[in-house]
PDB file of C-alpha atoms in Angstrom:
ATOM      1  CA  MET A  29     -11.342 -56.802 -10.992  1.00  0.00           C
ATOM      2  CA  ARG A  30     -10.155 -53.679 -12.639  1.00  0.00           C
ATOM      3  CA  GLU A  31     -12.599 -50.787 -12.632  1.00  0.00           C
ATOM      4  CA  LYS A  32     -13.901 -49.923 -16.032  1.00  0.00           C
ATOM      5  CA  MET A  33     -12.165 -46.858 -17.306  1.00  0.00           C
ATOM      6  CA  GLY A  34     -13.446 -43.834 -19.176  1.00  0.00           C
ATOM      7  CA  SER A  35     -16.489 -41.613 -18.622  1.00  0.00           C
ATOM      8  CA  ARG A  36     -19.971 -42.690 -19.643  1.00  0.00           C
ATOM      9  CA  GLU A  37     -19.890 -40.188 -22.526  1.00  0.00           C
ATOM     10  CA  GLU A  38     -16.522 -41.508 -23.681  1.00  0.00           C
ATOM     11  CA  ARG A  39     -17.783 -45.161 -23.558  1.00  0.00           C
ATOM     12  CA  ASP A  40     -20.861 -44.187 -25.564  1.00  0.00           C
ATOM     13  CA  GLN A  41     -18.630 -42.521 -28.171  1.00  0.00           C
ATOM     14  CA  VAL A  42     -16.440 -45.597 -28.467  1.00  0.00           C
ATOM     15  CA  ALA A  43     -19.482 -47.852 -28.737  1.00  0.00           C
ATOM     16  CA  ALA A  44     -20.708 -45.758 -31.682  1.00  0.00           C
ATOM     17  CA  LYS A  45     -17.247 -45.914 -33.260  1.00  0.00           C
ATOM     18  CA  VAL A  46     -17.155 -49.703 -32.943  1.00  0.00           C
ATOM     19  CA  ARG A  47     -20.621 -50.003 -34.527  1.00  0.00           C
ATOM     20  CA  ARG A  48     -19.380 -47.975 -37.544  1.00  0.00           C
ATOM     21  CA  LEU A  49     -16.335 -50.223 -37.797  1.00  0.00           C
ATOM     22  CA  ARG A  50     -18.410 -53.436 -37.708  1.00  0.00           C
ATOM     23  CA  ALA A  51     -20.682 -52.064 -40.414  1.00  0.00           C
ATOM     24  CA  GLY A  52     -17.602 -51.417 -42.481  1.00  0.00           C
ATOM     25  CA  GLU A  53     -16.354 -54.941 -41.972  1.00  0.00           C
ATOM     26  CA  ARG A  54     -19.712 -56.361 -43.237  1.00  0.00           C
ATOM     27  CA  GLY A  55     -19.718 -54.078 -46.284  1.00  0.00           C
ATOM     28  CA  ALA A  56     -17.578 -53.927 -49.371  1.00  0.00           C
ATOM     29  CA  VAL A  57     -13.990 -52.981 -49.265  1.00  0.00           C
ATOM     30  CA  SER A  58     -13.925 -49.188 -49.313  1.00  0.00           C
ATOM     31  CA  ASP A  59     -12.474 -47.249 -52.191  1.00  0.00           C
ATOM     32  CA  GLN A  60     -12.412 -44.059 -50.217  1.00  0.00           C
ATOM     33  CA  GLU A  61      -9.148 -42.392 -48.942  1.00  0.00           C
ATOM     34  CA  PRO A  62      -9.772 -40.902 -45.507  1.00  0.00           C
ATOM     35  CA  PHE A  63      -6.747 -39.352 -43.815  1.00  0.00           C
ATOM     36  CA  TYR A  64      -6.019 -42.490 -41.757  1.00  0.00           C
ATOM     37  CA  THR A  65      -5.285 -44.603 -44.878  1.00  0.00           C
ATOM     38  CA  ILE A  66      -2.363 -42.480 -46.208  1.00  0.00           C
ATOM     39  CA  ASN A  67       0.254 -44.706 -47.737  1.00  0.00           C
ATOM     40  CA  ARG A  68       3.242 -44.131 -45.386  1.00  0.00           C
ATOM     41  CA  ASP A  69       6.471 -46.052 -45.726  1.00  0.00           C
ATOM     42  CA  LYS A  70       8.970 -47.366 -43.150  1.00  0.00           C
ATOM     43  CA  GLU A  71      11.208 -44.317 -43.416  1.00  0.00           C
ATOM     44  CA  LYS A  72       8.360 -42.138 -42.144  1.00  0.00           C
ATOM     45  CA  TYR A  73       7.976 -44.496 -39.182  1.00  0.00           C
ATOM     46  CA  LEU A  74      11.671 -44.423 -38.593  1.00  0.00           C
ATOM     47  CA  GLU A  75      11.532 -40.622 -38.509  1.00  0.00           C
ATOM     48  CA  LYS A  76       8.434 -40.207 -36.321  1.00  0.00           C
ATOM     49  CA  LEU A  77       9.540 -42.881 -33.829  1.00  0.00           C
ATOM     50  CA  LEU A  78      13.199 -41.582 -33.697  1.00  0.00           C
ATOM     51  CA  GLY A  79      14.244 -45.119 -34.572  1.00  0.00           C
ATOM     52  CA  TYR A  80      12.810 -48.600 -33.907  1.00  0.00           C
ATOM     53  CA  VAL A  81      15.573 -51.208 -34.193  1.00  0.00           C
ATOM     54  CA  ALA A  82      16.344 -51.333 -30.399  1.00  0.00           C
ATOM     55  CA  PHE A  83      12.583 -51.479 -29.777  1.00  0.00           C
ATOM     56  CA  LEU A  84      12.215 -54.528 -32.142  1.00  0.00           C
ATOM     57  CA  ASP A  85      15.330 -56.169 -30.649  1.00  0.00           C
ATOM     58  CA  TYR A  86      13.781 -55.863 -27.192  1.00  0.00           C
ATOM     59  CA  VAL A  87      10.484 -57.383 -28.342  1.00  0.00           C
ATOM     60  CA  LYS A  88      12.478 -60.405 -29.512  1.00  0.00           C
ATOM     61  CA  THR A  89      13.346 -61.198 -25.889  1.00  0.00           C
ATOM     62  CA  LEU A  90       9.747 -61.321 -24.697  1.00  0.00           C
ATOM     63  CA  SER A  91       7.288 -64.173 -24.334  1.00  0.00           C
ATOM     64  CA  SER A  92       5.395 -62.949 -27.396  1.00  0.00           C
ATOM     65  CA  THR A  93       7.299 -61.747 -30.418  1.00  0.00           C
ATOM     66  CA  VAL A  94       4.224 -60.249 -32.116  1.00  0.00           C
ATOM     67  CA  VAL A  95       4.450 -56.604 -33.029  1.00  0.00           C
ATOM     68  CA  LEU A  96       1.090 -54.753 -33.542  1.00  0.00           C
ATOM     69  CA  ASP A  97       0.860 -51.571 -35.572  1.00  0.00           C
ATOM     70  CA  VAL A  98      -2.127 -49.635 -34.214  1.00  0.00           C
ATOM     71  CA  GLY A  99      -3.741 -47.456 -36.846  1.00  0.00           C
ATOM     72  CA  ALA A 100      -1.645 -48.836 -39.690  1.00  0.00           C
ATOM     73  CA  GLY A 101      -3.425 -47.206 -42.684  1.00  0.00           C
ATOM     74  CA  THR A 102      -2.604 -49.138 -45.789  1.00  0.00           C
ATOM     75  CA  THR A 103      -0.108 -51.295 -43.743  1.00  0.00           C
ATOM     76  CA  ARG A 104       2.683 -50.341 -46.168  1.00  0.00           C
ATOM     77  CA  ALA A 105       5.156 -49.210 -43.423  1.00  0.00           C
ATOM     78  CA  ILE A 106       4.705 -52.216 -41.166  1.00  0.00           C
ATOM     79  CA  SER A 107       4.854 -54.612 -44.101  1.00  0.00           C
ATOM     80  CA  GLU A 108       8.202 -53.023 -45.160  1.00  0.00           C
ATOM     81  CA  ILE A 109       9.489 -53.328 -41.604  1.00  0.00           C
ATOM     82  CA  ALA A 110       8.390 -56.987 -41.506  1.00  0.00           C
ATOM     83  CA  LYS A 111      10.484 -57.641 -44.568  1.00  0.00           C
ATOM     84  CA  SER A 112      13.524 -55.824 -43.321  1.00  0.00           C
ATOM     85  CA  LYS A 113      16.554 -57.159 -41.375  1.00  0.00           C
ATOM     86  CA  ALA A 114      15.247 -55.513 -38.221  1.00  0.00           C
ATOM     87  CA  GLY A 115      11.999 -57.371 -38.510  1.00  0.00           C
ATOM     88  CA  ALA A 116      13.487 -60.840 -38.798  1.00  0.00           C
ATOM     89  CA  GLY A 117      12.165 -63.226 -36.195  1.00  0.00           C
ATOM     90  CA  LEU A 118       9.066 -61.231 -35.429  1.00  0.00           C
ATOM     91  CA  ASP A 119       5.398 -61.648 -36.398  1.00  0.00           C
ATOM     92  CA  PHE A 120       3.655 -58.545 -37.488  1.00  0.00           C
ATOM     93  CA  LYS A 121       0.007 -57.614 -37.167  1.00  0.00           C
ATOM     94  CA  ALA A 122      -1.962 -54.432 -37.495  1.00  0.00           C
ATOM     95  CA  THR A 123      -5.238 -52.628 -36.726  1.00  0.00           C
ATOM     96  CA  VAL A 124      -7.021 -50.294 -39.211  1.00  0.00           C
ATOM     97  CA  LEU A 125     -10.183 -48.307 -39.341  1.00  0.00           C
ATOM     98  CA  ASN A 126     -10.781 -48.909 -43.123  1.00  0.00           C
ATOM     99  CA  ARG A 127     -10.354 -51.974 -45.302  1.00  0.00           C
ATOM    100  CA  ASN A 128      -8.227 -50.304 -47.917  1.00  0.00           C
ATOM    101  CA  PRO A 129      -7.572 -52.588 -50.931  1.00  0.00           C
ATOM    102  CA  ALA A 130      -3.790 -51.887 -50.650  1.00  0.00           C
ATOM    103  CA  ILE A 131      -3.694 -53.851 -47.398  1.00  0.00           C
ATOM    104  CA  GLU A 132      -3.933 -57.166 -49.290  1.00  0.00           C
ATOM    105  CA  GLU A 133      -0.772 -56.371 -51.179  1.00  0.00           C
ATOM    106  CA  ASN A 134       1.063 -55.110 -48.114  1.00  0.00           C
ATOM    107  CA  LEU A 135       0.487 -56.991 -44.820  1.00  0.00           C
ATOM    108  CA  GLY A 136      -2.481 -58.988 -45.956  1.00  0.00           C
ATOM    109  CA  PHE A 137      -5.974 -58.913 -44.577  1.00  0.00           C
ATOM    110  CA  GLU A 138      -5.335 -62.148 -42.628  1.00  0.00           C
ATOM    111  CA  ASN A 139      -2.927 -60.154 -40.402  1.00  0.00           C
ATOM    112  CA  VAL A 140      -5.163 -57.178 -39.891  1.00  0.00           C
ATOM    113  CA  HIS A 141      -8.019 -56.406 -37.448  1.00  0.00           C
ATOM    114  CA  VAL A 142     -10.631 -53.745 -38.219  1.00  0.00           C
ATOM    115  CA  THR A 143     -10.971 -52.246 -34.782  1.00  0.00           C
ATOM    116  CA  SER A 144     -10.298 -49.206 -32.610  1.00  0.00           C
ATOM    117  CA  VAL A 145      -7.530 -48.895 -30.059  1.00  0.00           C
ATOM    118  CA  GLU A 146     -10.142 -48.235 -27.394  1.00  0.00           C
ATOM    119  CA  THR A 147     -11.297 -51.918 -27.727  1.00  0.00           C
ATOM    120  CA  LEU A 148      -8.692 -53.861 -29.762  1.00  0.00           C
ATOM    121  CA  ARG A 149     -11.533 -56.284 -30.489  1.00  0.00           C
ATOM    122  CA  GLY A 150     -10.338 -59.669 -31.747  1.00  0.00           C
ATOM    123  CA  ILE A 151      -6.908 -59.407 -30.195  1.00  0.00           C
ATOM    124  CA  ALA A 152      -6.314 -61.942 -27.342  1.00  0.00           C
ATOM    125  CA  ASP A 153      -5.252 -61.036 -23.858  1.00  0.00           C
ATOM    126  CA  GLN A 154      -1.432 -60.942 -23.278  1.00  0.00           C
ATOM    127  CA  SER A 155      -0.723 -61.915 -26.989  1.00  0.00           C
ATOM    128  CA  ILE A 156       1.278 -58.951 -28.054  1.00  0.00           C
ATOM    129  CA  GLY A 157       5.043 -58.198 -27.292  1.00  0.00           C
ATOM    130  CA  GLY A 158       5.254 -54.711 -28.835  1.00  0.00           C
ATOM    131  CA  ILE A 159       2.942 -52.017 -30.064  1.00  0.00           C
ATOM    132  CA  ILE A 160       3.782 -49.296 -32.574  1.00  0.00           C
ATOM    133  CA  ALA A 161       1.416 -46.280 -32.892  1.00  0.00           C
ATOM    134  CA  VAL A 162       2.620 -43.592 -35.265  1.00  0.00           C
ATOM    135  CA  PHE A 163      -0.436 -41.652 -36.443  1.00  0.00           C
ATOM    136  CA  SER A 164      -3.264 -42.950 -34.313  1.00  0.00           C
ATOM    137  CA  LEU A 165      -3.225 -42.245 -30.580  1.00  0.00           C
ATOM    138  CA  PRO A 166      -3.695 -38.465 -30.725  1.00  0.00           C
ATOM    139  CA  TYR A 167      -7.137 -39.050 -32.250  1.00  0.00           C
ATOM    140  CA  VAL A 168      -8.608 -41.549 -29.725  1.00  0.00           C
ATOM    141  CA  VAL A 169     -11.853 -40.781 -27.960  1.00  0.00           C
ATOM    142  CA  SER A 170     -10.617 -41.888 -24.548  1.00  0.00           C
ATOM    143  CA  PRO A 171      -6.972 -42.254 -23.608  1.00  0.00           C
ATOM    144  CA  ALA A 172      -8.113 -44.145 -20.452  1.00  0.00           C
ATOM    145  CA  LEU A 173      -9.988 -46.777 -22.556  1.00  0.00           C
ATOM    146  CA  ALA A 174      -7.179 -46.990 -24.993  1.00  0.00           C
ATOM    147  CA  VAL A 175      -4.616 -47.707 -22.298  1.00  0.00           C
ATOM    148  CA  THR A 176      -6.876 -50.304 -20.663  1.00  0.00           C
ATOM    149  CA  SER A 177      -7.047 -52.161 -23.995  1.00  0.00           C
ATOM    150  CA  ILE A 178      -3.291 -51.840 -24.650  1.00  0.00           C
ATOM    151  CA  ASP A 179      -2.491 -53.190 -21.224  1.00  0.00           C
ATOM    152  CA  ARG A 180      -4.916 -56.083 -21.783  1.00  0.00           C
ATOM    153  CA  VAL A 181      -3.155 -57.315 -24.925  1.00  0.00           C
ATOM    154  CA  LEU A 182       0.525 -56.704 -23.897  1.00  0.00           C
ATOM    155  CA  VAL A 183       2.503 -59.487 -22.266  1.00  0.00           C
ATOM    156  CA  PRO A 184       4.393 -58.708 -19.003  1.00  0.00           C
ATOM    157  CA  GLY A 185       7.368 -56.644 -19.964  1.00  0.00           C
ATOM    158  CA  GLY A 186       5.566 -55.685 -23.236  1.00  0.00           C
ATOM    159  CA  VAL A 187       6.264 -52.274 -24.786  1.00  0.00           C
ATOM    160  CA  ILE A 188       4.469 -49.572 -26.703  1.00  0.00           C
ATOM    161  CA  LYS A 189       6.282 -46.961 -28.736  1.00  0.00           C
ATOM    162  CA  ALA A 190       4.222 -44.079 -30.147  1.00  0.00           C
ATOM    163  CA  TRP A 191       4.452 -40.706 -31.743  1.00  0.00           C
ATOM    164  CA  LEU A 192       2.527 -38.371 -29.501  1.00  0.00           C
ATOM    165  CA  PRO A 193       2.504 -34.584 -29.433  1.00  0.00           C
ATOM    166  CA  SER A 194       3.556 -32.420 -26.581  1.00  0.00           C
ATOM    167  CA  GLU A 195       0.958 -30.411 -24.650  1.00  0.00           C
ATOM    168  CA  ASP A 196       1.975 -27.221 -26.429  1.00  0.00           C
ATOM    169  CA  SER A 197       1.552 -28.670 -29.970  1.00  0.00           C
ATOM    170  CA  THR A 198      -1.670 -30.386 -28.775  1.00  0.00           C
ATOM    171  CA  ASP A 199      -3.298 -27.066 -27.984  1.00  0.00           C
ATOM    172  CA  ARG A 200      -2.174 -25.670 -31.341  1.00  0.00           C
ATOM    173  CA  LYS A 201      -3.522 -28.621 -33.346  1.00  0.00           C
ATOM    174  CA  ARG A 202      -6.863 -28.628 -31.500  1.00  0.00           C
ATOM    175  CA  VAL A 203      -7.406 -25.099 -32.691  1.00  0.00           C
ATOM    176  CA  GLU A 204      -6.148 -25.846 -36.244  1.00  0.00           C
ATOM    177  CA  LYS A 205      -8.067 -29.038 -36.749  1.00  0.00           C
ATOM    178  CA  GLY A 206     -11.145 -28.346 -34.683  1.00  0.00           C
ATOM    179  CA  THR A 207     -11.050 -31.914 -33.361  1.00  0.00           C
ATOM    180  CA  THR A 208      -9.871 -34.099 -30.543  1.00  0.00           C
ATOM    181  CA  TYR A 209      -6.100 -34.203 -30.430  1.00  0.00           C
ATOM    182  CA  ARG A 210      -4.468 -35.863 -27.452  1.00  0.00           C
ATOM    183  CA  SER A 211      -1.114 -35.136 -25.895  1.00  0.00           C
ATOM    184  CA  TYR A 212       1.450 -37.624 -24.478  1.00  0.00           C
ATOM    185  CA  LYS A 213       0.569 -36.483 -21.000  1.00  0.00           C
ATOM    186  CA  GLU A 214      -2.950 -37.981 -21.147  1.00  0.00           C
ATOM    187  CA  PHE A 215      -1.528 -41.373 -21.919  1.00  0.00           C
ATOM    188  CA  GLU A 216       1.459 -41.164 -19.565  1.00  0.00           C
ATOM    189  CA  THR A 217      -0.913 -40.507 -16.675  1.00  0.00           C
ATOM    190  CA  GLU A 218      -2.916 -43.598 -17.387  1.00  0.00           C
ATOM    191  CA  PHE A 219       0.067 -45.864 -17.994  1.00  0.00           C
ATOM    192  CA  LYS A 220       1.702 -44.786 -14.757  1.00  0.00           C
ATOM    193  CA  LYS A 221      -1.445 -45.666 -12.871  1.00  0.00           C
ATOM    194  CA  LEU A 222      -0.757 -49.285 -14.049  1.00  0.00           C
ATOM    195  CA  GLY A 223       2.879 -49.247 -13.042  1.00  0.00           C
ATOM    196  CA  TYR A 224       4.437 -48.735 -16.475  1.00  0.00           C
ATOM    197  CA  ASP A 225       7.900 -47.294 -16.881  1.00  0.00           C
ATOM    198  CA  CYS A 226       7.469 -44.262 -19.189  1.00  0.00           C
ATOM    199  CA  GLU A 227       9.770 -42.031 -21.136  1.00  0.00           C
ATOM    200  CA  TYR A 228       8.952 -39.058 -23.410  1.00  0.00           C
ATOM    201  CA  LEU A 229      11.437 -37.289 -25.708  1.00  0.00           C
ATOM    202  CA  GLU A 230      10.764 -34.059 -27.494  1.00  0.00           C
ATOM    203  CA  ARG A 231      13.256 -32.528 -29.893  1.00  0.00           C
ATOM    204  CA  ASP A 232      13.231 -28.736 -29.806  1.00  0.00           C
ATOM    205  CA  GLY A 233       9.591 -28.367 -30.676  1.00  0.00           C
ATOM    206  CA  LEU A 234      10.108 -29.878 -34.188  1.00  0.00           C
ATOM    207  CA  GLU A 235       7.332 -32.386 -33.693  1.00  0.00           C
ATOM    208  CA  LEU A 236       9.929 -35.151 -33.246  1.00  0.00           C
ATOM    209  CA  GLU A 237       8.165 -36.391 -30.228  1.00  0.00           C
ATOM    210  CA  VAL A 238       8.141 -39.973 -29.029  1.00  0.00           C
ATOM    211  CA  PHE A 239       6.593 -41.786 -26.107  1.00  0.00           C
ATOM    212  CA  LEU A 240       7.642 -45.243 -24.856  1.00  0.00           C
ATOM    213  CA  ALA A 241       6.100 -47.298 -22.001  1.00  0.00           C
ATOM    214  CA  ILE A 242       7.128 -50.731 -20.696  1.00  0.00           C
ATOM    215  CA  LYS A 243       4.628 -52.948 -18.851  1.00  0.00           C
ATOM    216  CA  PRO A 244       5.680 -54.175 -15.452  1.00  0.00           C
ATOM    217  CA  GLY A 245       6.417 -57.862 -14.807  1.00  0.00           C
ATOM    218  CA  GLY A 246       9.091 -58.384 -17.438  1.00  0.00           C
ATOM    219  CA  LYS A 247      12.471 -60.120 -16.961  1.00  0.00           C
ATOM    220  CA  LEU A 248      14.937 -58.620 -14.498  1.00  0.00           C
ATOM    221  CA  GLY A 249      17.875 -56.768 -16.055  1.00  0.00           C
ATOM    222  CA  GLY A 250      16.029 -55.549 -19.129  1.00  0.00           C
ATOM    223  CA  PRO A 251      16.486 -51.932 -20.398  1.00  0.00           C
ATOM    224  CA  SER A 252      14.497 -49.096 -18.915  1.00  0.00           C
ATOM    225  CA  ALA A 253      12.119 -47.005 -20.986  1.00  0.00           C
ATOM    226  CA  ARG A 254      14.694 -44.215 -21.092  1.00  0.00           C
ATOM    227  CA  GLU A 255      17.492 -46.584 -22.127  1.00  0.00           C
ATOM    228  CA  LEU A 256      15.360 -48.058 -24.878  1.00  0.00           C
ATOM    229  CA  VAL A 257      14.479 -44.583 -26.302  1.00  0.00           C
ATOM    230  CA  SER A 258      18.125 -43.518 -26.141  1.00  0.00           C
ATOM    231  CA  MET A 259      19.368 -46.668 -27.926  1.00  0.00           C
ATOM    232  CA  ASP A 260      16.972 -46.116 -30.796  1.00  0.00           C
ATOM    233  CA  VAL A 261      17.865 -42.446 -31.083  1.00  0.00           C
ATOM    234  CA  GLN A 262      21.554 -43.211 -31.142  1.00  0.00           C
ATOM    235  CA  THR A 263      21.235 -45.864 -33.913  1.00  0.00           C
ATOM    236  CA  ARG A 264      18.392 -44.449 -36.050  1.00  0.00           C
ATOM    237  CA  PHE A 265      20.694 -43.167 -38.826  1.00  0.00           C
ATOM    238  CA  ASP A 266      22.444 -46.577 -39.058  1.00  0.00           C
ATOM    239  CA  ALA A 267      18.986 -48.156 -39.065  1.00  0.00           C
ATOM    240  CA  LYS A 268      18.003 -46.051 -42.075  1.00  0.00           C
ATOM    241  CA  MET A 269      20.887 -47.579 -43.998  1.00  0.00           C
ATOM    242  CA  ASN A 270      20.532 -51.157 -42.840  1.00  0.00           C
ATOM    243  CA  THR A 271      16.820 -51.897 -42.439  1.00  0.00           C
TER     244      THR A 271
END
């Protein structure tokens, strides 16, 4: 049995976070606009992930073709991707921290879980082929708990692609924001403990920073994490025109 990850303090913080989310689920749909419900579009995802078409094509080869957007805000971006050529043949789901009314018009509440990435409550084990995380992972309470949950829901060979800051920009943002702000290294360390193939690409300190990790146990002959990142980077401008 896998040892439970995360410190006692981190687990307590996550438990408090989950209690707040459950209270929100029972209450009315919120009309507030916290930072995590900003209405981002698919072009912003394409920019922050340095492309996603090769990522989506890879998910289509897996035992689950479900793509989960973790921390999806209003779900506008993932809804637009679902309707695009690149999203054909895939099933899209999302997690949010706030039941924003715009979700119903975008991905629909039936495709959305109100939960934190540290628990991914309500998402079945080994049910997800690919995870996108664009504006969520830097703010988690515990990278160790988040990685444990991500590993639980991904199928063998499953993949996560995320925007994550470098260690240098993490230090800067922590000072600016006065809050928790996680770097890619904290996640890479935890994924590698579980045998994931990881790749991180930073573009000249311009905050074009992307992290990709592939779960072990997939089909032989599939692309490596480095190859998958490279394919998306090479085709991202074509993707902007054709998705």
